[in-house]
CSV table of C-alpha atoms in Angstrom, one decimal:
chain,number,residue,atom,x,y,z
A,1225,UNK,CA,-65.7,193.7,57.8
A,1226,UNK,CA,-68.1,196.2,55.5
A,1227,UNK,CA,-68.3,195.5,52.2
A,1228,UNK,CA,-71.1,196.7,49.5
A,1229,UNK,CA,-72.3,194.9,46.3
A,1230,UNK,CA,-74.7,195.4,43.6
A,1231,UNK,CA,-74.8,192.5,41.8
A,1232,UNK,CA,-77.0,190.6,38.5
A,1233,UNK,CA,-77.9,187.1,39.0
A,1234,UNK,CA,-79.8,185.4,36.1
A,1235,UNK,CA,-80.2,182.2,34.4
A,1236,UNK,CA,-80.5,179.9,31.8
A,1237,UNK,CA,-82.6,176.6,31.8
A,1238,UNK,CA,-83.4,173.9,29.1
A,1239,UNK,CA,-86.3,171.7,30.9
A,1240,UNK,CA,-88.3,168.6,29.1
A,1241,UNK,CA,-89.7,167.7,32.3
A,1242,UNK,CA,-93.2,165.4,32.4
A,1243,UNK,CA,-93.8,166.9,35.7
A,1244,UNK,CA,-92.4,169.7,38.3
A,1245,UNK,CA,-93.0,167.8,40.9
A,1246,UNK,CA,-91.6,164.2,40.9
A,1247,UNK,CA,-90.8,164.1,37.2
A,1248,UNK,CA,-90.6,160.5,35.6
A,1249,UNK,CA,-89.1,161.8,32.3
A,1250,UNK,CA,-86.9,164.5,30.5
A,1251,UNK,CA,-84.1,166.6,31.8
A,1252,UNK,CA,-83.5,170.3,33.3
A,1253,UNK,CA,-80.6,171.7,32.2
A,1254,UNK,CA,-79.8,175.4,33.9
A,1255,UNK,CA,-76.6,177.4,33.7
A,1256,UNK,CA,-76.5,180.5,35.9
A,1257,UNK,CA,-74.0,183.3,37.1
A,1258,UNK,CA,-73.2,186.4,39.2
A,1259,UNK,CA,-72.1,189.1,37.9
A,1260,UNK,CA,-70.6,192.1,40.0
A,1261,UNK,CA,-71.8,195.6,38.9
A,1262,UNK,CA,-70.6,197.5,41.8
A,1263,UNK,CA,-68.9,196.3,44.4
A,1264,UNK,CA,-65.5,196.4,46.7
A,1265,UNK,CA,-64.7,192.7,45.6
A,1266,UNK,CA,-65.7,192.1,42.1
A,1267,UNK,CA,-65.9,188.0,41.2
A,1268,UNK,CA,-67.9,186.2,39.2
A,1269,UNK,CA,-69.5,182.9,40.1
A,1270,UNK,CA,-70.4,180.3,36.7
A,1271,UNK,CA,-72.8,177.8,37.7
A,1272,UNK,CA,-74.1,174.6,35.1
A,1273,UNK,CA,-76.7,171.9,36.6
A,1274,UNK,CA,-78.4,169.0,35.0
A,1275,UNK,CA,-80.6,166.3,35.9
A,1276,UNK,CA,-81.9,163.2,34.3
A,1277,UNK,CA,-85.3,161.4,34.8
A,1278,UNK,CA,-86.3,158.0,33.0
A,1279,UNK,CA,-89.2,155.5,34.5
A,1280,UNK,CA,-87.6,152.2,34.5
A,1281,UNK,CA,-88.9,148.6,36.3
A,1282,UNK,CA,-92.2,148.8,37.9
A,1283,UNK,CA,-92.7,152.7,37.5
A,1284,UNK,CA,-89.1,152.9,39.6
A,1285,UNK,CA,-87.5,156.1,38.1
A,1286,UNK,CA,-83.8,156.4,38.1
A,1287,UNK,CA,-82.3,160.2,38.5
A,1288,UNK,CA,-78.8,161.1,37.6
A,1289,UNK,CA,-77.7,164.9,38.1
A,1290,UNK,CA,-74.5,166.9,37.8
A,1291,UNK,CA,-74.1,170.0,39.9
A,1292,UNK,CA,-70.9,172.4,39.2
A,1293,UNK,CA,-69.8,176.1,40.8
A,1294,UNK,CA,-66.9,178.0,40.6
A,1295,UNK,CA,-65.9,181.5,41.5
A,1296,UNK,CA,-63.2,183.5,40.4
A,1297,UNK,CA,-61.8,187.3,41.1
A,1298,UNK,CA,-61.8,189.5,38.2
A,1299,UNK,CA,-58.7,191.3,39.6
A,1300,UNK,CA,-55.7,188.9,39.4
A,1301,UNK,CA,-54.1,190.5,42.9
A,1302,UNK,CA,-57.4,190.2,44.4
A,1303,UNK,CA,-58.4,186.8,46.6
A,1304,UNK,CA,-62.5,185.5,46.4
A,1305,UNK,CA,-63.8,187.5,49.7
A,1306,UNK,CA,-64.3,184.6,52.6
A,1307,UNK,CA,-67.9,185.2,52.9
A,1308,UNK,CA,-68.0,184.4,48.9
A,1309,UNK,CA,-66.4,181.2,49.2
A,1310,UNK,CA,-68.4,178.3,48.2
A,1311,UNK,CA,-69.8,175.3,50.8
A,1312,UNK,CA,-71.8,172.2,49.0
A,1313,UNK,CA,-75.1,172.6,49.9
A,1314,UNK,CA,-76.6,169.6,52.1
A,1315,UNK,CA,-78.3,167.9,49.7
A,1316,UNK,CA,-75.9,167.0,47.3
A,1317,UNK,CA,-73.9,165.2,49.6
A,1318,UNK,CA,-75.9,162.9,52.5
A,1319,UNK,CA,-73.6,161.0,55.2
A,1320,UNK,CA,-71.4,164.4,55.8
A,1321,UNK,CA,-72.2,167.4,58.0
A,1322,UNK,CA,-73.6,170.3,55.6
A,1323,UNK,CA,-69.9,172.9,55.4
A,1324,UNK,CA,-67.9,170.1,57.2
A,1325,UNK,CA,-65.9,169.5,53.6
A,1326,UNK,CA,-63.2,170.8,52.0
A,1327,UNK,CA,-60.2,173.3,52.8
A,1328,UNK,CA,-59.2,174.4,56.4
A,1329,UNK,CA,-57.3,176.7,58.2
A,1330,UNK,CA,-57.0,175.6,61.5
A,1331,UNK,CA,-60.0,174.2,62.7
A,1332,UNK,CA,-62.3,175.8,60.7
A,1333,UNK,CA,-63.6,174.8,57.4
A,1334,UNK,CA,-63.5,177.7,54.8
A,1335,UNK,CA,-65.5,176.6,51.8
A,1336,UNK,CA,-63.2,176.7,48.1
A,1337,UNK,CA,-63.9,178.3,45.2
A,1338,UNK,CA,-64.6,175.5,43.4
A,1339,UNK,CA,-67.5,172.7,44.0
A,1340,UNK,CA,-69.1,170.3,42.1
A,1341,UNK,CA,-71.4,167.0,42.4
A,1342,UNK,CA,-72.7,163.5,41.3
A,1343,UNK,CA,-75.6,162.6,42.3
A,1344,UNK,CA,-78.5,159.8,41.7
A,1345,UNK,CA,-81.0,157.8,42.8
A,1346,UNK,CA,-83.6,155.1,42.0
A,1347,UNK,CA,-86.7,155.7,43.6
A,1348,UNK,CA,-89.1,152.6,44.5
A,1349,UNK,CA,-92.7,153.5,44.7
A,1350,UNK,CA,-93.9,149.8,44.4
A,1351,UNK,CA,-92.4,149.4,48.5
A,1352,UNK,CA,-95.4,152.0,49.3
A,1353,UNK,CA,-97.8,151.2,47.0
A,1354,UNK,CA,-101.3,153.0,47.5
A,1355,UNK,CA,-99.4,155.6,49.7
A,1356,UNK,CA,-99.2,159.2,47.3
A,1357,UNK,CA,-97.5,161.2,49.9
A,1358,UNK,CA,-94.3,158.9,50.7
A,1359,UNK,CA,-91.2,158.3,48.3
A,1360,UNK,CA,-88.4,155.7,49.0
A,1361,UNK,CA,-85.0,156.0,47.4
A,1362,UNK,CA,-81.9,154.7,47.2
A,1363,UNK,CA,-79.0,157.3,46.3
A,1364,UNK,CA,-75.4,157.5,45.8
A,1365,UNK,CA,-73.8,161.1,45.6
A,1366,UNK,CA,-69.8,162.2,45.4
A,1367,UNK,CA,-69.3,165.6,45.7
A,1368,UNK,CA,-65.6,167.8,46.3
A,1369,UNK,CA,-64.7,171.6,47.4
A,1370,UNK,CA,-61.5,172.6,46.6
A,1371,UNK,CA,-59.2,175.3,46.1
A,1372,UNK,CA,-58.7,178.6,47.8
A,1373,UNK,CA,-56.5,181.3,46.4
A,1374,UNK,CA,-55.8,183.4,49.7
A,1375,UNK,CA,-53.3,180.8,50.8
A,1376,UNK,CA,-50.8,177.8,49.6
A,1377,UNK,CA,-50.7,176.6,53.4
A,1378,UNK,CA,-54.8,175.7,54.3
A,1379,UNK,CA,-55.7,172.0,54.5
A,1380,UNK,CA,-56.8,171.5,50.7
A,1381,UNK,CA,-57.7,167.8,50.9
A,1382,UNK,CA,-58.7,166.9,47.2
A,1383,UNK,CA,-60.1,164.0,48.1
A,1384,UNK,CA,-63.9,162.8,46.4
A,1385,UNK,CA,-65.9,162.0,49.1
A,1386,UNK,CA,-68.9,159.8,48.5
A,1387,UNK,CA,-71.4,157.9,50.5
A,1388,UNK,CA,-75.0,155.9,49.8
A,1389,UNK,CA,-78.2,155.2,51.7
A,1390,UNK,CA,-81.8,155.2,51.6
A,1391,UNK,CA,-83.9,158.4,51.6
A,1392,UNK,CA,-87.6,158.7,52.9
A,1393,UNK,CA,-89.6,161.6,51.6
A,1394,UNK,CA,-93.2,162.4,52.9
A,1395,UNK,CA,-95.7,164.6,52.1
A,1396,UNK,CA,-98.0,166.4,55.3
A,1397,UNK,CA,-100.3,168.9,55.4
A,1398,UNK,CA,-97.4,171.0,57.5
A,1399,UNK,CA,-94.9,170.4,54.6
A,1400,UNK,CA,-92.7,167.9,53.5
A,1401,UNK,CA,-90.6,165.9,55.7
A,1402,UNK,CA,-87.3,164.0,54.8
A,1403,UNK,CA,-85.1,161.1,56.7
A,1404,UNK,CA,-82.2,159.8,55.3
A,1405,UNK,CA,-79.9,157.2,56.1
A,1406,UNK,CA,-76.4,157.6,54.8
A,1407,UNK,CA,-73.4,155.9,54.9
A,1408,UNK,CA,-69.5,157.3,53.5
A,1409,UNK,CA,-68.0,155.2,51.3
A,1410,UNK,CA,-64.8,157.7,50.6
A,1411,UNK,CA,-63.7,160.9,52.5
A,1412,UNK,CA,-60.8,162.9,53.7
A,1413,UNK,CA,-59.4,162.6,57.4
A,1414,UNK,CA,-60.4,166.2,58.2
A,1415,UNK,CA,-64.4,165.5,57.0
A,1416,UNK,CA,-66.9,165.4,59.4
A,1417,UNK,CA,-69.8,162.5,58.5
A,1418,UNK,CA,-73.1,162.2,59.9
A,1419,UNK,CA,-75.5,159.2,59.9
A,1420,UNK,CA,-78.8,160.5,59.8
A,1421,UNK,CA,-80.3,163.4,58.5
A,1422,UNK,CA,-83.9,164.5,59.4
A,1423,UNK,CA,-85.0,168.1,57.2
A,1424,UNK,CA,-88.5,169.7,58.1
A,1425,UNK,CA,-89.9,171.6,54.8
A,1426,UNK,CA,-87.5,170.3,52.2
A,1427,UNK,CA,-87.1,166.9,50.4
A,1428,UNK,CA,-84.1,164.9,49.3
């Protein structure tokens, strides 16, 4: 269908970070949200993430990072708009296809209206010593997507799915590269899971 929105995004952020780019200390706190000024389907989306860095053994730093979303229609005989509907973005949860989580109709997978994320990771620079441009890791995330409001009768598996691995990162002159090696430790029966990921110009 058509639709038309005019809409103001902004956020908030708290951030005590040593460093932008791979931070050994502080916190980034950021709270964010949607607002609809005009539009034919008028939700709001609230958003709240933080993440933790502290250096630990042998310059190893140890993140830990809460990701939340949730949308909601201001009108209470009003469903979220499908193309609204939220999908946990890929890295917040390795060892499952990116959008193959949460509710469905049928056979497809319709994203929820509610999502949110634990992640961390201890990263191990001593197992690369001398070598600036790789990072090795090893992560643990649990993530959900649930609840959609257009229907009692889609597939609403509230079940945490988790997984944990190793994660390369490297640094090229063409970009940053990422591998990750991932393995589910819980997860619903209609999830789809992969084993390896490999991401050109974006890190873990």
């Amino acid at each position: 269908g058509s639709y038309f929105d005019a809409l103001l995004n902004y956020s908030i952020s708290y951030n005590t970070l040593d460093s932008s780019f791979r931070p050994s200390s502080g916190l980034v706190s950021t709270f964010s949200q949607e607002l609809p000024i005009l539009s034919d389907s008028y939700n709001i989306i609230n958003g709240y993430e933080i993440t933790g860095y502290k250096e630990v053994l042998n310059d190893s730093v140890l993140s830990v990072g809460i990701f939340t979303r949730a949308i909601n229609s201001l009108q209470s005989d009003e469903d979220t708009r499908v193309s609204k509907r939220m999908f946990m973005p890929s890295y917040k949860l390795r060892g499952f296809k990116p959008g193959k989580i949460g509710p469905k109709d049928g056979k497809d997978y319709v994203g929820g209206n509610y999502m949110a994320s634990f992640n961390t990771s201890l990263t191990l620079p001593f197992l690369f010593s001398g070598y600036d441009n790789v990072d090795f890791s090893l992560f643990f995330d649990a993530a959900n997507v649930w609840h959609v409001d257009y229907s009692k009768n889609v597939d609403q598996s509230n079940s945490v799915r988790s997984s944990t691995g190793i994660g390369l990162n490297l640094t090229t002159p063409v970009g940053p590269l990422s591998l990750s090696i991932s393995q589910p430790i819980t997860k619903a029966d209609s999830d789809s899971t992969e084993t390896v990921r490999f991401n050109i110009g974006t890190t873990l």
